[in-house]
PDB file of C-alpha atoms and ligand atoms in Angstrom:
ATOM      1  CA  MET A   1      11.014  -3.916  23.288  1.00  0.00           C
ATOM      2  CA  ALA A   2       7.693  -4.214  21.492  1.00  0.00           C
ATOM      3  CA  PRO A   3       8.125  -4.574  17.738  1.00  0.00           C
ATOM      4  CA  SER A   4       7.458  -1.543  15.561  1.00  0.00           C
ATOM      5  CA  LEU A   5       4.270  -1.659  13.511  1.00  0.00           C
ATOM      6  CA  HIS A   6       5.621   1.147  11.316  1.00  0.00           C
ATOM      7  CA  PRO A   7       7.268   4.482  12.150  1.00  0.00           C
ATOM      8  CA  LEU A   8       4.207   6.352  10.810  1.00  0.00           C
ATOM      9  CA  ILE A   9       1.932   4.425  13.206  1.00  0.00           C
ATOM     10  CA  ASP A  10       3.966   3.816  16.367  1.00  0.00           C
ATOM     11  CA  ASN A  11       3.805   7.341  17.788  1.00  0.00           C
ATOM     12  CA  GLY A  12       0.353   8.281  16.549  1.00  0.00           C
ATOM     13  CA  ILE A  13      -0.856   9.361  13.154  1.00  0.00           C
ATOM     14  CA  THR A  14      -0.268  12.775  11.573  1.00  0.00           C
ATOM     15  CA  PRO A  15      -3.227  13.875   9.444  1.00  0.00           C
ATOM     16  CA  GLY A  16      -2.622  14.743   5.798  1.00  0.00           C
ATOM     17  CA  SER A  17      -3.899  17.815   3.997  1.00  0.00           C
ATOM     18  CA  SER A  18      -6.991  17.816   1.783  1.00  0.00           C
ATOM     19  CA  SER A  19      -5.428  20.507  -0.436  1.00  0.00           C
ATOM     20  CA  PHE A  20      -2.201  18.534  -1.025  1.00  0.00           C
ATOM     21  CA  SER A  21      -1.829  17.603  -4.687  1.00  0.00           C
ATOM     22  CA  GLY A  22       1.188  15.334  -5.004  1.00  0.00           C
ATOM     23  CA  GLY A  23       4.960  15.122  -4.872  1.00  0.00           C
ATOM     24  CA  LYS A  24       7.978  12.952  -5.558  1.00  0.00           C
ATOM     25  CA  LEU A  25       9.031   9.536  -4.228  1.00  0.00           C
ATOM     26  CA  HIS A  26      12.645   8.392  -4.074  1.00  0.00           C
ATOM     27  CA  CYS A  27      14.204   4.980  -3.499  1.00  0.00           C
ATOM     28  CA  HIS A  28      16.754   4.444  -0.714  1.00  0.00           C
ATOM     29  CA  CYS A  29      19.906   4.421  -2.869  1.00  0.00           C
ATOM     30  CA  ALA A  30      22.635   6.854  -1.779  1.00  0.00           C
ATOM     31  CA  SER A  31      23.052   8.008  -5.391  1.00  0.00           C
ATOM     32  CA  ASP A  32      21.210   7.693  -8.710  1.00  0.00           C
ATOM     33  CA  GLN A  33      17.896   7.344  -6.911  1.00  0.00           C
ATOM     34  CA  VAL A  34      14.848   6.194  -8.794  1.00  0.00           C
ATOM     35  CA  GLU A  35      12.406   9.100  -8.735  1.00  0.00           C
ATOM     36  CA  ILE A  36       8.637   8.853  -9.196  1.00  0.00           C
ATOM     37  CA  THR A  37       6.448  11.919  -9.622  1.00  0.00           C
ATOM     38  CA  LEU A  38       2.837  11.711  -8.426  1.00  0.00           C
ATOM     39  CA  ASN A  39       0.462  14.402  -9.698  1.00  0.00           C
ATOM     40  CA  SER A  40      -2.155  13.602  -7.096  1.00  0.00           C
ATOM     41  CA  ASN A  41      -2.578  12.839  -3.419  1.00  0.00           C
ATOM     42  CA  ILE A  42      -3.231   9.178  -2.581  1.00  0.00           C
ATOM     43  CA  ALA A  43      -6.434   7.433  -1.435  1.00  0.00           C
ATOM     44  CA  HIS A  44      -7.245   4.372   0.681  1.00  0.00           C
ATOM     45  CA  ASN A  45      -3.878   4.669   2.430  1.00  0.00           C
ATOM     46  CA  HIS A  46      -3.485   1.801   4.890  1.00  0.00           C
ATOM     47  CA  ALA A  47      -1.175  -0.475   6.807  1.00  0.00           C
ATOM     48  CA  CYS A  48      -0.733  -3.836   5.047  1.00  0.00           C
ATOM     49  CA  GLY A  49       0.596  -6.883   6.897  1.00  0.00           C
ATOM     50  CA  CYS A  50       0.959  -9.089   3.836  1.00  0.00           C
ATOM     51  CA  SER A  51       4.302 -10.583   2.856  1.00  0.00           C
ATOM     52  CA  LYS A  52       4.407  -8.970  -0.585  1.00  0.00           C
ATOM     53  CA  CYS A  53       4.177  -5.263   0.165  1.00  0.00           C
ATOM     54  CA  TRP A  54       7.430  -3.409   0.782  1.00  0.00           C
ATOM     55  CA  LYS A  55       8.069  -2.379   4.369  1.00  0.00           C
ATOM     56  CA  PRO A  56      10.975  -0.554   5.966  1.00  0.00           C
ATOM     57  CA  SER A  57      13.370  -2.827   7.859  1.00  0.00           C
ATOM     58  CA  GLY A  58      12.261  -3.438  11.441  1.00  0.00           C
ATOM     59  CA  SER A  59       8.581  -2.789  10.698  1.00  0.00           C
ATOM     60  CA  LEU A  60       5.844  -5.415  10.781  1.00  0.00           C
ATOM     61  CA  PHE A  61       3.617  -3.487   8.365  1.00  0.00           C
ATOM     62  CA  SER A  62       3.816  -1.706   5.050  1.00  0.00           C
ATOM     63  CA  ILE A  63       2.010   1.596   4.549  1.00  0.00           C
ATOM     64  CA  VAL A  64       0.476   1.638   1.083  1.00  0.00           C
ATOM     65  CA  GLY A  65      -2.045   3.814  -0.742  1.00  0.00           C
ATOM     66  CA  VAL A  66      -3.365   4.155  -4.276  1.00  0.00           C
ATOM     67  CA  VAL A  67      -3.189   6.835  -6.941  1.00  0.00           C
ATOM     68  CA  PRO A  68      -4.574   6.889 -10.520  1.00  0.00           C
ATOM     69  CA  ARG A  69      -1.936   5.362 -12.796  1.00  0.00           C
ATOM     70  CA  ASP A  70      -2.167   8.389 -15.100  1.00  0.00           C
ATOM     71  CA  ALA A  71      -0.860  10.478 -12.205  1.00  0.00           C
ATOM     72  CA  VAL A  72       2.316   8.367 -11.910  1.00  0.00           C
ATOM     73  CA  SER A  73       5.509   8.934 -13.902  1.00  0.00           C
ATOM     74  CA  VAL A  74       9.053   7.695 -13.500  1.00  0.00           C
ATOM     75  CA  THR A  75      11.160  10.857 -13.630  1.00  0.00           C
ATOM     76  CA  ALA A  76      14.682   9.526 -12.920  1.00  0.00           C
ATOM     77  CA  ASN A  77      16.651   6.285 -13.195  1.00  0.00           C
ATOM     78  CA  ALA A  78      13.849   4.169 -14.660  1.00  0.00           C
ATOM     79  CA  SER A  79      16.467   1.635 -15.799  1.00  0.00           C
ATOM     80  CA  LYS A  80      16.954   0.558 -12.164  1.00  0.00           C
ATOM     81  CA  LEU A  81      13.346  -0.678 -11.885  1.00  0.00           C
ATOM     82  CA  SER A  82      12.402  -4.310 -12.155  1.00  0.00           C
ATOM     83  CA  ILE A  83       9.136  -6.153 -11.519  1.00  0.00           C
ATOM     84  CA  VAL A  84       9.371  -8.327  -8.387  1.00  0.00           C
ATOM     85  CA  ASP A  85       6.806 -10.959  -9.433  1.00  0.00           C
ATOM     86  CA  LYS A  86       5.343 -10.753 -12.928  1.00  0.00           C
ATOM     87  CA  GLU A  87       2.668 -13.339 -12.024  1.00  0.00           C
ATOM     88  CA  ALA A  88       1.278 -11.334  -9.084  1.00  0.00           C
ATOM     89  CA  THR A  89      -1.890  -9.262  -9.476  1.00  0.00           C
ATOM     90  CA  ILE A  90       0.072  -6.206  -8.413  1.00  0.00           C
ATOM     91  CA  GLN A  91       3.259  -5.834 -10.462  1.00  0.00           C
ATOM     92  CA  ARG A  92       5.554  -4.256  -7.899  1.00  0.00           C
ATOM     93  CA  ASN A  93       8.296  -2.193  -9.520  1.00  0.00           C
ATOM     94  CA  ALA A  94      11.330  -2.303  -7.204  1.00  0.00           C
ATOM     95  CA  CYS A  95      14.745  -0.665  -7.341  1.00  0.00           C
ATOM     96  CA  LYS A  96      17.220  -3.409  -8.290  1.00  0.00           C
ATOM     97  CA  ASP A  97      19.875  -1.863  -6.012  1.00  0.00           C
ATOM     98  CA  CYS A  98      18.086  -0.974  -2.740  1.00  0.00           C
ATOM     99  CA  GLY A  99      14.996  -3.190  -3.024  1.00  0.00           C
ATOM    100  CA  VAL A 100      12.469  -0.428  -2.317  1.00  0.00           C
ATOM    101  CA  HIS A 101       9.168  -0.780  -4.202  1.00  0.00           C
ATOM    102  CA  LEU A 102       8.387   2.445  -6.093  1.00  0.00           C
ATOM    103  CA  PHE A 103       4.965   1.603  -7.531  1.00  0.00           C
ATOM    104  CA  GLY A 104       2.734  -1.432  -7.999  1.00  0.00           C
ATOM    105  CA  ARG A 105       0.576  -1.657 -11.121  1.00  0.00           C
ATOM    106  CA  ILE A 106      -2.330  -3.950 -12.063  1.00  0.00           C
ATOM    107  CA  GLU A 107      -2.483  -4.950 -15.733  1.00  0.00           C
ATOM    108  CA  LYS A 108      -5.074  -7.715 -15.536  1.00  0.00           C
ATOM    109  CA  ASP A 109      -8.842  -7.312 -15.288  1.00  0.00           C
ATOM    110  CA  HIS A 110      -9.368  -6.364 -11.622  1.00  0.00           C
ATOM    111  CA  ALA A 111     -11.468  -4.082  -9.428  1.00  0.00           C
ATOM    112  CA  PHE A 112      -8.424  -1.899  -8.751  1.00  0.00           C
ATOM    113  CA  LYS A 113      -7.029  -1.794 -12.300  1.00  0.00           C
ATOM    114  CA  GLY A 114      -6.119   1.806 -13.118  1.00  0.00           C
ATOM    115  CA  LEU A 115      -4.790   2.473  -9.642  1.00  0.00           C
ATOM    116  CA  ASP A 116      -1.113   2.220  -8.729  1.00  0.00           C
ATOM    117  CA  PHE A 117       0.035   1.227  -5.230  1.00  0.00           C
ATOM    118  CA  VAL A 118       2.622   3.538  -3.646  1.00  0.00           C
ATOM    119  CA  HIS A 119       4.443   4.096  -0.337  1.00  0.00           C
ATOM    120  CA  VAL A 120       4.447   7.825   0.370  1.00  0.00           C
ATOM    121  CA  GLU A 121       6.968   7.529   3.199  1.00  0.00           C
ATOM    122  CA  LEU A 122       9.422   7.608   0.256  1.00  0.00           C
ATOM    123  CA  SER A 123       8.545  11.295  -0.148  1.00  0.00           C
ATOM    124  CA  ASP A 124       9.990  14.274   1.742  1.00  0.00           C
ATOM    125  CA  GLU A 125       6.801  16.257   1.200  1.00  0.00           C
ATOM    126  CA  LYS A 126       4.130  16.565   3.901  1.00  0.00           C
ATOM    127  CA  GLY A 127       0.382  16.415   3.297  1.00  0.00           C
ATOM    128  CA  TRP A 128      -0.148  12.895   1.940  1.00  0.00           C
ATOM    129  CA  GLN A 129      -3.314  11.193   3.153  1.00  0.00           C
ATOM    130  CA  GLU A 130      -2.700   9.510   6.507  1.00  0.00           C
ATOM    131  CA  PRO A 131      -3.338   5.755   7.034  1.00  0.00           C
ATOM    132  CA  GLN A 132      -7.069   4.967   7.252  1.00  0.00           C
ATOM    133  CA  PHE A 133      -7.089   1.358   8.482  1.00  0.00           C
ATOM    134  CA  ALA A 134      -4.941  -1.763   8.816  1.00  0.00           C
ATOM    135  CA  GLY A 135      -5.459  -4.705   6.463  1.00  0.00           C
ATOM    136  CA  PHE A 136      -4.060  -8.221   6.140  1.00  0.00           C
ATOM    137  CA  VAL A 137      -3.242  -8.092   9.867  1.00  0.00           C
ATOM    138  CA  SER A 138      -3.250 -11.860  10.472  1.00  0.00           C
ATOM    139  CA  SER A 139      -0.780 -12.256   7.569  1.00  0.00           C
ATOM    140  CA  ILE A 140       2.103 -11.112   9.817  1.00  0.00           C
ATOM    141  CA  ILE A 141       1.941 -14.564  11.452  1.00  0.00           C
ATOM    142  CA  GLU A 142       3.032 -16.047   8.121  1.00  0.00           C
ATOM    143  CA  GLN A 143       6.223 -13.982   8.420  1.00  0.00           C
ATOM    144  CA  GLY A 144       7.005 -15.143  11.958  1.00  0.00           C
ATOM    145  CA  SER A 145       4.974 -12.978  14.339  1.00  0.00           C
ATOM    146  CA  HIS A 146       3.753 -15.115  17.236  1.00  0.00           C
ATOM    147  CA  PRO A 147      -0.005 -15.782  17.176  1.00  0.00           C
ATOM    148  CA  LYS A 148      -0.163 -14.739  20.830  1.00  0.00           C
ATOM    149  CA  GLU A 149       1.093 -11.234  19.930  1.00  0.00           C
ATOM    150  CA  MET A 150      -1.886 -10.497  17.721  1.00  0.00           C
ATOM    151  CA  ASP A 151      -4.109  -8.995  20.437  1.00  0.00           C
ATOM    152  CA  GLU A 152      -1.347  -6.525  21.248  1.00  0.00           C
ATOM    153  CA  VAL A 153      -0.836  -5.639  17.571  1.00  0.00           C
ATOM    154  CA  ARG A 154      -4.558  -5.026  17.049  1.00  0.00           C
ATOM    155  CA  ALA A 155      -4.773  -3.024  20.291  1.00  0.00           C
ATOM    156  CA  LYS A 156      -1.940  -0.768  19.119  1.00  0.00           C
ATOM    157  CA  PHE A 157      -3.762   0.040  15.890  1.00  0.00           C
ATOM    158  CA  LYS A 158      -6.912   0.714  17.873  1.00  0.00           C
ATOM    159  CA  ALA A 159      -4.984   3.046  20.190  1.00  0.00           C
ATOM    160  CA  VAL A 160      -4.020   5.269  17.244  1.00  0.00           C
ATOM    161  CA  GLY A 161      -7.586   5.184  15.899  1.00  0.00           C
ATOM    162  CA  LEU A 162      -7.243   2.576  13.151  1.00  0.00           C
ATOM    163  CA  GLN A 163      -9.630  -0.323  12.596  1.00  0.00           C
ATOM    164  CA  THR A 164      -8.017  -3.654  11.805  1.00  0.00           C
ATOM    165  CA  TYR A 165      -9.114  -6.179   9.196  1.00  0.00           C
ATOM    166  CA  ASP A 166      -7.638  -9.483   8.100  1.00  0.00           C
ATOM    167  CA  VAL A 167      -8.254  -8.716   4.424  1.00  0.00           C
ATOM    168  CA  LEU A 168      -9.314  -5.184   3.443  1.00  0.00           C
ATOM    169  CA  SER A 169     -11.771  -2.601   4.787  1.00  0.00           C
ATOM    170  CA  PRO A 170     -15.518  -3.059   4.079  1.00  0.00           C
ATOM    171  CA  VAL A 171     -15.451  -0.263   1.471  1.00  0.00           C
ATOM    172  CA  LEU A 172     -12.700  -1.995  -0.513  1.00  0.00           C
ATOM    173  CA  MET A 173     -14.175  -5.486  -0.069  1.00  0.00           C
ATOM    174  CA  ASP A 174     -17.497  -4.143  -1.395  1.00  0.00           C
ATOM    175  CA  LEU A 175     -15.735  -2.683  -4.442  1.00  0.00           C
ATOM    176  CA  ILE A 176     -14.091  -6.043  -5.170  1.00  0.00           C
ATOM    177  CA  SER A 177     -17.364  -7.951  -4.789  1.00  0.00           C
ATOM    178  CA  THR A 178     -19.274  -5.403  -6.897  1.00  0.00           C
ATOM    179  CA  PHE A 179     -16.701  -5.896  -9.641  1.00  0.00           C
ATOM    180  CA  THR A 180     -17.019  -9.685  -9.370  1.00  0.00           C
ATOM    181  CA  ALA A 181     -20.824  -9.490  -9.469  1.00  0.00           C
ATOM    182  CA  GLN A 182     -20.791  -7.225 -12.542  1.00  0.00           C
ATOM    183  CA  LYS A 183     -18.344  -9.556 -14.267  1.00  0.00           C
ATOM    184  CA  SER A 184     -20.790 -12.398 -13.750  1.00  0.00           C
ATOM    185  CA  GLY A 185     -23.538 -10.333 -15.402  1.00  0.00           C
ATOM    186  CA  ILE A 186     -25.336  -8.834 -12.409  1.00  0.00           C
ATOM    187  CA  ARG A 187     -26.436  -5.252 -13.015  1.00  0.00           C
ATOM    188  CA  PHE A 188     -27.077  -2.825 -10.127  1.00  0.00           C
ATOM    189  CA  ALA A 189     -29.351   0.172 -10.533  1.00  0.00           C
ATOM    190  CA  ASN A 190     -28.260   3.510  -9.054  1.00  0.00           C
ATOM    191  CA  LEU A 191     -24.688   2.531  -8.158  1.00  0.00           C
TER     192      LEU A 191
HETATM  193  N1  GSH B   1      -1.317 -13.926   3.396  1.00  0.00           N
HETATM  194  C1  GSH B   1      -0.759 -13.494   2.141  1.00  0.00           C
HETATM  195  C2  GSH B   1      -1.621 -12.381   1.565  1.00  0.00           C
HETATM  196  C3  GSH B   1      -1.080 -11.814   0.269  1.00  0.00           C
HETATM  197  C4  GSH B   1      -2.120 -10.909  -0.362  1.00  0.00           C
HETATM  198  O1  GSH B   1      -3.191 -11.392  -0.785  1.00  0.00           O
HETATM  199  N2  GSH B   1      -1.837  -9.591  -0.408  1.00  0.00           N
HETATM  200  C5  GSH B   1      -2.884  -8.695  -0.839  1.00  0.00           C
HETATM  201  C6  GSH B   1      -2.635  -7.313  -0.211  1.00  0.00           C
HETATM  202  S1  GSH B   1      -1.344  -6.416  -0.931  1.00  0.00           S
HETATM  203  C7  GSH B   1      -3.020  -8.565  -2.323  1.00  0.00           C
HETATM  204  O2  GSH B   1      -3.933  -7.922  -2.786  1.00  0.00           O
HETATM  205  N3  GSH B   1      -2.124  -9.125  -3.089  1.00  0.00           N
HETATM  206  C8  GSH B   1      -2.137  -9.043  -4.518  1.00  0.00           C
HETATM  207  C9  GSH B   1      -0.713  -9.151  -5.012  1.00  0.00           C
HETATM  208  O3  GSH B   1       0.171  -9.271  -4.164  1.00  0.00           O
HETATM  209  O4  GSH B   1      -0.465  -9.070  -6.192  1.00  0.00           O
HETATM  210  C10 GSH B   1       0.669 -13.003   2.353  1.00  0.00           C
HETATM  211  O5  GSH B   1       0.948 -12.447   3.406  1.00  0.00           O
HETATM  212  O6  GSH B   1       1.495 -13.201   1.452  1.00  0.00           O
HETATM  213 ZN1   ZN B   2      17.381   2.303  -5.037  1.00  0.00          ZN
HETATM  214 ZN1   ZN B   3       0.087  -6.080   0.952  1.00  0.00          ZN
END
């Protein structure tokens, strides 16, 4: 059987709702779940093939989007959270018991500082922005996917209408490079 990219991708994508304004995320524990409340829909939702983003078991990709950090609060069982890798750019807060990542936060100077990374499949609510593209696709090879399977993986994304990139989408890459340019002193008129 062909490997699953992700349950939210495999059978086609369900569009979100532009009027949706947030909801709750829960970890996978049977009891005392960590609960996160998001007071906003997400943006830039995408499939990520990197080794660091949380993915459900059996899936090759994570689905991850961003939300302003001010819109994120831990509303139950905060004591179960622990940062996976304190040195990483994105400090991924995971449940110590079930391993699910509840939110990833950037504290250092970075183009995406101020945005938290979340997996809205952890929510029962419907209306979250649907995945917009697939990033870090080639990274799945680093986790054991055969290089010869990559055409099939990219074709599957294409079949559900998603572009694939081996880092991020042009919009996000431009944001990162704009940030880097500004840091080096370049000033752009009319941004
Ligand atoms: N090929 C690497 C890529 C890792 C990577 O750069 N991940 C991206 C996408 S999530 C990133 O922004 N990482 C920052 C971080 O993990 O803190 C891997 O699979 O581990
Ligand atoms: Zn848990
Ligand atoms: Zn990732």
